[in-house]
Amino acid sequence: MATTPRRKPRSAKSSEVPDTEELVRYYRDMLLIRRFEEKAGQLYGMGLIGGFCHLYIGQEAVVVGMQAAALEGVDTVITSYRDHGHMLACGMDPKGVMAELTGRIGGYSKGKGGSMHMFSLEKGFFGGHGIVGAQIPLGTGLGFAHQYSGDGGVCFAYMGDGAVNQGQVYESFNMAALWKLPVVYVIENNKYGMGTSVERASASTALYERGTAYGIPGAPVDGMDILTVRDAALEAAEHARSGKGPYILEANTYRYRGHSMSDPAKYRSKEEVSKMRTEHDPIDQLKAKLLELNAIDEAGLKEIDREVKVIVTEAAEFSQNSPEPDPSELYTDILVDA
Amino acid sequence: MPITVLMPALSPTMTEGKLAKWLKKEGDAIAAGDIIAEIETDKATMEFEAVDEGVLGKILVAEGTEGVAVNAAIAVLLLEGEDASAADAAAAPAPVAAPAAAQAPVAAAPVAVAAAPVSVPVAAGTVEPFQPEVLTTTAYTTTDIPEKTYDKFVRMTVREALRDAMAEEMRRDDAVFLMGEEVAQYQGAYKVSQGLLDEFGPRRVIDTPITEMGFAGLATGAAFKGLRPIVEFMTFNFSMQAIDHVINSAAKTLYMAGGKMGCPIVFRGPNGAAARVAAQHSQCYASWYAHCPGLKVLAPWSAADAKGLLKAAIRDPNPVVFLENEMLYGQSFDVPDDPDFVLPIGKAKIERAGKDVTIVTYSRMVGTSLEAADLLAAEGIDAEVINLRSIRPLDVPTILASVKKTNRCISVEEGWPYAGIGSEISAVVTESAFDYLDAPVRRVTGIDVPMPYAVNLEKMVLPDAKRIADAAKAVCYKA
């Protein structure tokens, strides 16, 4: 964990309790990501998904909480390669996402992009980028486009704790602050950039302070608690939307799985993983809260489980039944016909 | 129905592994996410998590077993309400069929779709369709492209032509904007954007900090969202700071998105050698960028090229790398006086017709090659000079038609010889017009050294009219 003293993260208790329907929706959205990723891991194990496959399990509260502050049809989202959760949270079709993972024609990119490269202009999702940190100037450009067109939108640009040491991140921070671009930078600090802990990679581990030199406000947030994330997201988005410029949120979170599928995760102890899973799981925490608030009963939760299971099963079936791209697809989409 | 648990592939290259240890025993309740076994892959020992909830009904592969094939059944998981007899029944049938991915049919040989997709109108011209020997998709123009002719002209410098092209396109489309170092208040480091800030204001003519990777990426992101940025690199030497965005972000996204999201952007600025600025500021990037599918690469010589091609580049829905030359900015040429003047991308221009030898060149070397043609004419050799204008796509039909007429060909460029544009021209002529050649294709290039500063050494590096004429004479066997 971080060695630098941190500001006290906001507590969920301080926030107004949102209506229960909304809470239940967060639960469902997080559960969908969890079950989808578990299924993706399983399909990988069966050889149906190849190459890199970076699972989001454990981090679900971050993107679902952030999306609670997004204006549908206006705001934009961009992230790096651990991206399936962001796609689902943006409302992209699980079938299209899973079929892209299996490299089939029914995938979002017709099987030509894979796990790290999917896009949906309709849902405001701009990828899915495989070069660590490159999504940050790109996302800053989305913020620029929001400002240029005056559409009132905000770009949520996500990066991991590994990307924060890329130079282009600071080039972006500088321009975003200089031009007051509507961008919320979300640092998903899951403690490890591949196998290197934050402490071994960053001279200063208070990542939310990385915009200080540019006058960009930043705040740490408990990324395992969806209501805390949601409150921080609302504040950050409001700041960016109102013309005050960018905002940095450092969501402290945890990935349960390895960096990608072939990572045995020897750089951390089993106890550390197990402690996060049992004491801080974002889905279990919200489940307990829902029951405590009488927002839903056990039968209702079971019904959501069942519904999510059906969606994921159908996505998995679609991803296996959708044909591989026709050989002629090799030669399409290189250039747009002028 | 009980669930058959299969041996997982836990690395991209694993085909079999050792079932090192069971962490659950028969009869144990299992929740999704529980670690049920440890498996040794070809790379490491991995934990294997359950995806489904149930009771471990039967273990089919004992711990310690080596060489367990991926997708072999290793256990049976009982669902709620099922008993052990169901596990026995489920264990009986053969393992689930191997996944499709493992038996994917090898794609049909690409020849079947050869000569594909450069989408240019087919003209009823005299040039026969070009069938590349080496399959490419967008690197070559494959058919003759029609080009309009004009009868009224105005004289202007390359600098003015570039400025006018940007101004006209910015008047035409609010999504077009110019961004770069010193493009606004300073009016351009080389005064190419003179007057644009006054006309279009700071919203559309934007001074950036010195932050090439940042603003190239920012503009690429803005293009994803539908804006049409013109990014000025003060010189292309500095584009190396930004090359990841030019190639990985701008050029590849359309393909990676299955055609769903493109990147209409122009990266422009002076390229190649200036004068007395040494190695880091004197380099030709034509071959670097022309190598990459997903990009178009243009290199104007005259003011008409500059105006017509820059307008085409700004209107093009693809990322375009637009290579100017500082030494040409002040040179004046006739430019068609027509508000609709635009040049087609992928169309070379025969600047001087001739019958004895073909000189294929681009950018500033077009002028030097025309000087060489004058030297050659004095010795009775009639050279044809082709100004490529477009490096990618390369107008192969025009090159081949010329070579079939002259039977001799040289290429001329400022850039280095190794894997240069001349190498490509030599290859395509050899592959597609070998029987027409009376001599091997010869390349005239910049010398294969970093650019020196000293005036005498610098002069030795770049091709001059005499070096070009000597090469032309050599392929005419008149040296």
mmCIF file of N, CA and C in Angstrom, chain B residues 395-459:
data_model
loop_
_atom_site.group_PDB
_atom_site.id
_atom_site.type_symbol
_atom_site.label_atom_id
_atom_site.label_comp_id
_atom_site.label_asym_id
_atom_site.label_seq_id
_atom_site.Cartn_x
_atom_site.Cartn_y
_atom_site.Cartn_z
ATOM 1 N N ASP B 395 1.673 5.468 -57.710
ATOM 2 C CA ASP B 395 1.031 5.361 -59.031
ATOM 3 C C ASP B 395 1.855 4.435 -59.926
ATOM 4 N N VAL B 396 1.721 3.151 -59.694
ATOM 5 C CA VAL B 396 2.493 2.169 -60.450
ATOM 6 C C VAL B 396 2.122 2.159 -61.939
ATOM 7 N N PRO B 397 0.841 2.277 -62.304
ATOM 8 C CA PRO B 397 0.531 2.273 -63.739
ATOM 9 C C PRO B 397 1.298 3.335 -64.527
ATOM 10 N N THR B 398 1.419 4.531 -63.980
ATOM 11 C CA THR B 398 2.133 5.593 -64.694
ATOM 12 C C THR B 398 3.624 5.260 -64.819
ATOM 13 N N ILE B 399 4.193 4.699 -63.743
ATOM 14 C CA ILE B 399 5.615 4.319 -63.792
ATOM 15 C C ILE B 399 5.835 3.227 -64.835
ATOM 16 N N LEU B 400 4.989 2.214 -64.806
ATOM 17 C CA LEU B 400 5.178 1.085 -65.725
ATOM 18 C C LEU B 400 4.973 1.507 -67.171
ATOM 19 N N ALA B 401 3.972 2.350 -67.408
ATOM 20 C CA ALA B 401 3.719 2.796 -68.781
ATOM 21 C C ALA B 401 4.942 3.532 -69.316
ATOM 22 N N SER B 402 5.569 4.327 -68.461
ATOM 23 C CA SER B 402 6.749 5.071 -68.873
ATOM 24 C C SER B 402 7.926 4.131 -69.152
ATOM 25 N N VAL B 403 8.130 3.176 -68.232
ATOM 26 C CA VAL B 403 9.266 2.257 -68.389
ATOM 27 C C VAL B 403 9.090 1.381 -69.628
ATOM 28 N N LYS B 404 7.845 1.019 -69.905
ATOM 29 C CA LYS B 404 7.601 0.193 -71.101
ATOM 30 C C LYS B 404 7.925 0.975 -72.377
ATOM 31 N N LYS B 405 7.881 2.307 -72.265
ATOM 32 C CA LYS B 405 8.213 3.169 -73.406
ATOM 33 C C LYS B 405 9.728 3.397 -73.493
ATOM 34 N N THR B 406 10.361 3.699 -72.349
ATOM 35 C CA THR B 406 11.783 4.086 -72.371
ATOM 36 C C THR B 406 12.729 2.901 -72.171
ATOM 37 N N ASN B 407 12.247 1.852 -71.521
ATOM 38 C CA ASN B 407 13.022 0.644 -71.231
ATOM 39 C C ASN B 407 14.187 0.853 -70.255
ATOM 40 N N ARG B 408 14.204 2.049 -69.625
ATOM 41 C CA ARG B 408 15.284 2.331 -68.681
ATOM 42 C C ARG B 408 14.702 3.184 -67.557
ATOM 43 N N CYS B 409 15.189 2.948 -66.324
ATOM 44 C CA CYS B 409 14.570 3.658 -65.203
ATOM 45 C C CYS B 409 15.583 3.932 -64.100
ATOM 46 N N ILE B 410 15.555 5.156 -63.578
ATOM 47 C CA ILE B 410 16.278 5.458 -62.339
ATOM 48 C C ILE B 410 15.306 6.120 -61.366
ATOM 49 N N SER B 411 15.595 5.980 -60.078
ATOM 50 C CA SER B 411 14.806 6.673 -59.062
ATOM 51 C C SER B 411 15.700 7.716 -58.402
ATOM 52 N N VAL B 412 15.085 8.795 -57.949
ATOM 53 C CA VAL B 412 15.863 9.863 -57.305
ATOM 54 C C VAL B 412 15.145 10.304 -56.024
ATOM 55 N N GLU B 413 15.860 10.305 -54.910
ATOM 56 C CA GLU B 413 15.288 10.775 -53.644
ATOM 57 C C GLU B 413 16.387 11.328 -52.753
ATOM 58 N N GLU B 414 15.984 12.159 -51.795
ATOM 59 C CA GLU B 414 16.935 12.701 -50.817
ATOM 60 C C GLU B 414 17.246 11.698 -49.719
ATOM 61 N N GLY B 415 16.305 10.799 -49.482
ATOM 62 C CA GLY B 415 16.413 9.878 -48.350
ATOM 63 C C GLY B 415 17.506 8.843 -48.542
ATOM 64 N N TRP B 416 17.709 8.051 -47.490
ATOM 65 C CA TRP B 416 18.747 7.030 -47.519
ATOM 66 C C TRP B 416 18.374 5.899 -48.475
ATOM 67 N N PRO B 417 19.380 5.165 -48.962
ATOM 68 C CA PRO B 417 19.097 4.124 -49.957
ATOM 69 C C PRO B 417 18.407 2.888 -49.388
ATOM 70 N N TYR B 418 18.810 2.474 -48.171
ATOM 71 C CA TYR B 418 18.352 1.176 -47.669
ATOM 72 C C TYR B 418 16.852 1.212 -47.379
ATOM 73 N N ALA B 419 16.097 0.322 -48.027
ATOM 74 C CA ALA B 419 14.644 0.243 -47.851
ATOM 75 C C ALA B 419 13.981 1.591 -48.129
ATOM 76 N N GLY B 420 14.531 2.304 -49.087
ATOM 77 C CA GLY B 420 13.974 3.605 -49.431
ATOM 78 C C GLY B 420 12.887 3.509 -50.487
ATOM 79 N N ILE B 421 12.394 4.681 -50.897
ATOM 80 C CA ILE B 421 11.342 4.700 -51.920
ATOM 81 C C ILE B 421 11.892 4.162 -53.244
ATOM 82 N N GLY B 422 13.154 4.448 -53.524
ATOM 83 C CA GLY B 422 13.787 3.919 -54.733
ATOM 84 C C GLY B 422 13.834 2.402 -54.726
ATOM 85 N N SER B 423 14.018 1.814 -53.563
ATOM 86 C CA SER B 423 14.019 0.353 -53.470
ATOM 87 C C SER B 423 12.668 -0.193 -53.894
ATOM 88 N N GLU B 424 11.603 0.477 -53.480
ATOM 89 C CA GLU B 424 10.248 0.050 -53.827
ATOM 90 C C GLU B 424 10.014 0.184 -55.336
ATOM 91 N N ILE B 425 10.471 1.311 -55.888
ATOM 92 C CA ILE B 425 10.274 1.534 -57.324
ATOM 93 C C ILE B 425 11.053 0.488 -58.120
ATOM 94 N N SER B 426 12.287 0.252 -57.688
ATOM 95 C CA SER B 426 13.106 -0.752 -58.364
ATOM 96 C C SER B 426 12.431 -2.118 -58.312
ATOM 97 N N ALA B 427 11.885 -2.456 -57.151
ATOM 98 C CA ALA B 427 11.239 -3.759 -56.992
ATOM 99 C C ALA B 427 10.011 -3.888 -57.883
ATOM 100 N N VAL B 428 9.180 -2.862 -57.882
ATOM 101 C CA VAL B 428 7.918 -2.994 -58.623
ATOM 102 C C VAL B 428 8.174 -2.987 -60.131
ATOM 103 N N VAL B 429 9.173 -2.224 -60.574
ATOM 104 C CA VAL B 429 9.494 -2.214 -62.006
ATOM 105 C C VAL B 429 10.093 -3.566 -62.415
ATOM 106 N N THR B 430 10.967 -4.095 -61.552
ATOM 107 C CA THR B 430 11.589 -5.386 -61.867
ATOM 108 C C THR B 430 10.544 -6.503 -61.889
ATOM 109 N N GLU B 431 9.628 -6.446 -60.929
ATOM 110 C CA GLU B 431 8.620 -7.511 -60.855
ATOM 111 C C GLU B 431 7.601 -7.430 -61.993
ATOM 112 N N SER B 432 7.289 -6.211 -62.411
ATOM 113 C CA SER B 432 6.152 -6.069 -63.325
ATOM 114 C C SER B 432 6.536 -5.626 -64.733
ATOM 115 N N ALA B 433 7.790 -5.241 -64.963
ATOM 116 C CA ALA B 433 8.178 -4.818 -66.315
ATOM 117 C C ALA B 433 9.581 -5.304 -66.667
ATOM 118 N N PHE B 434 9.941 -6.435 -66.075
ATOM 119 C CA PHE B 434 11.307 -6.944 -66.261
ATOM 120 C C PHE B 434 11.654 -7.123 -67.743
ATOM 121 N N ASP B 435 10.680 -7.663 -68.476
ATOM 122 C CA ASP B 435 10.961 -7.958 -69.887
ATOM 123 C C ASP B 435 11.137 -6.697 -70.735
ATOM 124 N N TYR B 436 10.725 -5.582 -70.183
ATOM 125 C CA TYR B 436 10.858 -4.330 -70.944
ATOM 126 C C TYR B 436 12.171 -3.616 -70.649
ATOM 127 N N LEU B 437 12.871 -4.043 -69.602
ATOM 128 C CA LEU B 437 14.068 -3.318 -69.177
ATOM 129 C C LEU B 437 15.277 -3.667 -70.040
ATOM 130 N N ASP B 438 16.020 -2.628 -70.446
ATOM 131 C CA ASP B 438 17.273 -2.838 -71.162
ATOM 132 C C ASP B 438 18.473 -2.667 -70.242
ATOM 133 N N ALA B 439 18.212 -2.296 -68.995
ATOM 134 C CA ALA B 439 19.299 -2.134 -68.017
ATOM 135 C C ALA B 439 18.683 -2.278 -66.632
ATOM 136 N N PRO B 440 19.496 -2.661 -65.646
ATOM 137 C CA PRO B 440 18.948 -2.720 -64.278
ATOM 138 C C PRO B 440 18.496 -1.324 -63.824
ATOM 139 N N VAL B 441 17.448 -1.294 -62.972
ATOM 140 C CA VAL B 441 17.008 -0.018 -62.395
ATOM 141 C C VAL B 441 18.124 0.481 -61.469
ATOM 142 N N ARG B 442 18.370 1.771 -61.494
ATOM 143 C CA ARG B 442 19.424 2.312 -60.625
ATOM 144 C C ARG B 442 18.818 3.341 -59.673
ATOM 145 N N ARG B 443 19.259 3.315 -58.422
ATOM 146 C CA ARG B 443 18.755 4.270 -57.424
ATOM 147 C C ARG B 443 19.751 5.402 -57.202
ATOM 148 N N VAL B 444 19.250 6.623 -57.232
ATOM 149 C CA VAL B 444 20.050 7.779 -56.819
ATOM 150 C C VAL B 444 19.437 8.258 -55.510
ATOM 151 N N THR B 445 20.239 8.286 -54.462
ATOM 152 C CA THR B 445 19.679 8.607 -53.136
ATOM 153 C C THR B 445 20.630 9.513 -52.372
ATOM 154 N N GLY B 446 20.156 9.974 -51.219
ATOM 155 C CA GLY B 446 21.063 10.598 -50.275
ATOM 156 C C GLY B 446 22.095 9.553 -49.858
ATOM 157 N N ILE B 447 23.311 10.026 -49.505
ATOM 158 C CA ILE B 447 24.356 9.084 -49.099
ATOM 159 C C ILE B 447 23.986 8.514 -47.722
ATOM 160 N N ASP B 448 24.375 7.266 -47.504
ATOM 161 C CA ASP B 448 23.965 6.509 -46.323
ATOM 162 C C ASP B 448 24.748 6.911 -45.077
ATOM 163 N N VAL B 449 24.650 8.161 -44.713
ATOM 164 C CA VAL B 449 25.312 8.683 -43.498
ATOM 165 C C VAL B 449 24.368 9.672 -42.828
ATOM 166 N N PRO B 450 24.501 9.896 -41.507
ATOM 167 C CA PRO B 450 23.749 11.004 -40.894
ATOM 168 C C PRO B 450 24.204 12.303 -41.558
ATOM 169 N N MET B 451 23.325 13.278 -41.697
ATOM 170 C CA MET B 451 23.675 14.497 -42.429
ATOM 171 C C MET B 451 24.785 15.270 -41.711
ATOM 172 N N PRO B 452 25.897 15.524 -42.404
ATOM 173 C CA PRO B 452 26.965 16.317 -41.769
ATOM 174 C C PRO B 452 26.648 17.808 -41.836
ATOM 175 N N TYR B 453 27.320 18.574 -40.991
ATOM 176 C CA TYR B 453 27.099 20.018 -40.952
ATOM 177 C C TYR B 453 27.975 20.773 -41.954
ATOM 178 N N ALA B 454 29.234 20.376 -42.069
ATOM 179 C CA ALA B 454 30.201 21.114 -42.906
ATOM 180 C C ALA B 454 29.670 21.262 -44.327
ATOM 181 N N VAL B 455 29.830 22.454 -44.883
ATOM 182 C CA VAL B 455 29.181 22.763 -46.153
ATOM 183 C C VAL B 455 29.621 21.812 -47.261
ATOM 184 N N ASN B 456 30.918 21.494 -47.284
ATOM 185 C CA ASN B 456 31.388 20.626 -48.381
ATOM 186 C C ASN B 456 30.859 19.206 -48.234
ATOM 187 N N LEU B 457 30.811 18.731 -46.964
ATOM 188 C CA LEU B 457 30.327 17.359 -46.746
ATOM 189 C C LEU B 457 28.820 17.274 -47.019
ATOM 190 N N GLU B 458 28.104 18.289 -46.559
ATOM 191 C CA GLU B 458 26.651 18.276 -46.781
ATOM 192 C C GLU B 458 26.346 18.211 -48.280
ATOM 193 N N LYS B 459 27.098 18.965 -49.048
ATOM 194 C CA LYS B 459 26.884 19.001 -50.499
ATOM 195 C C LYS B 459 27.096 17.622 -51.130
#
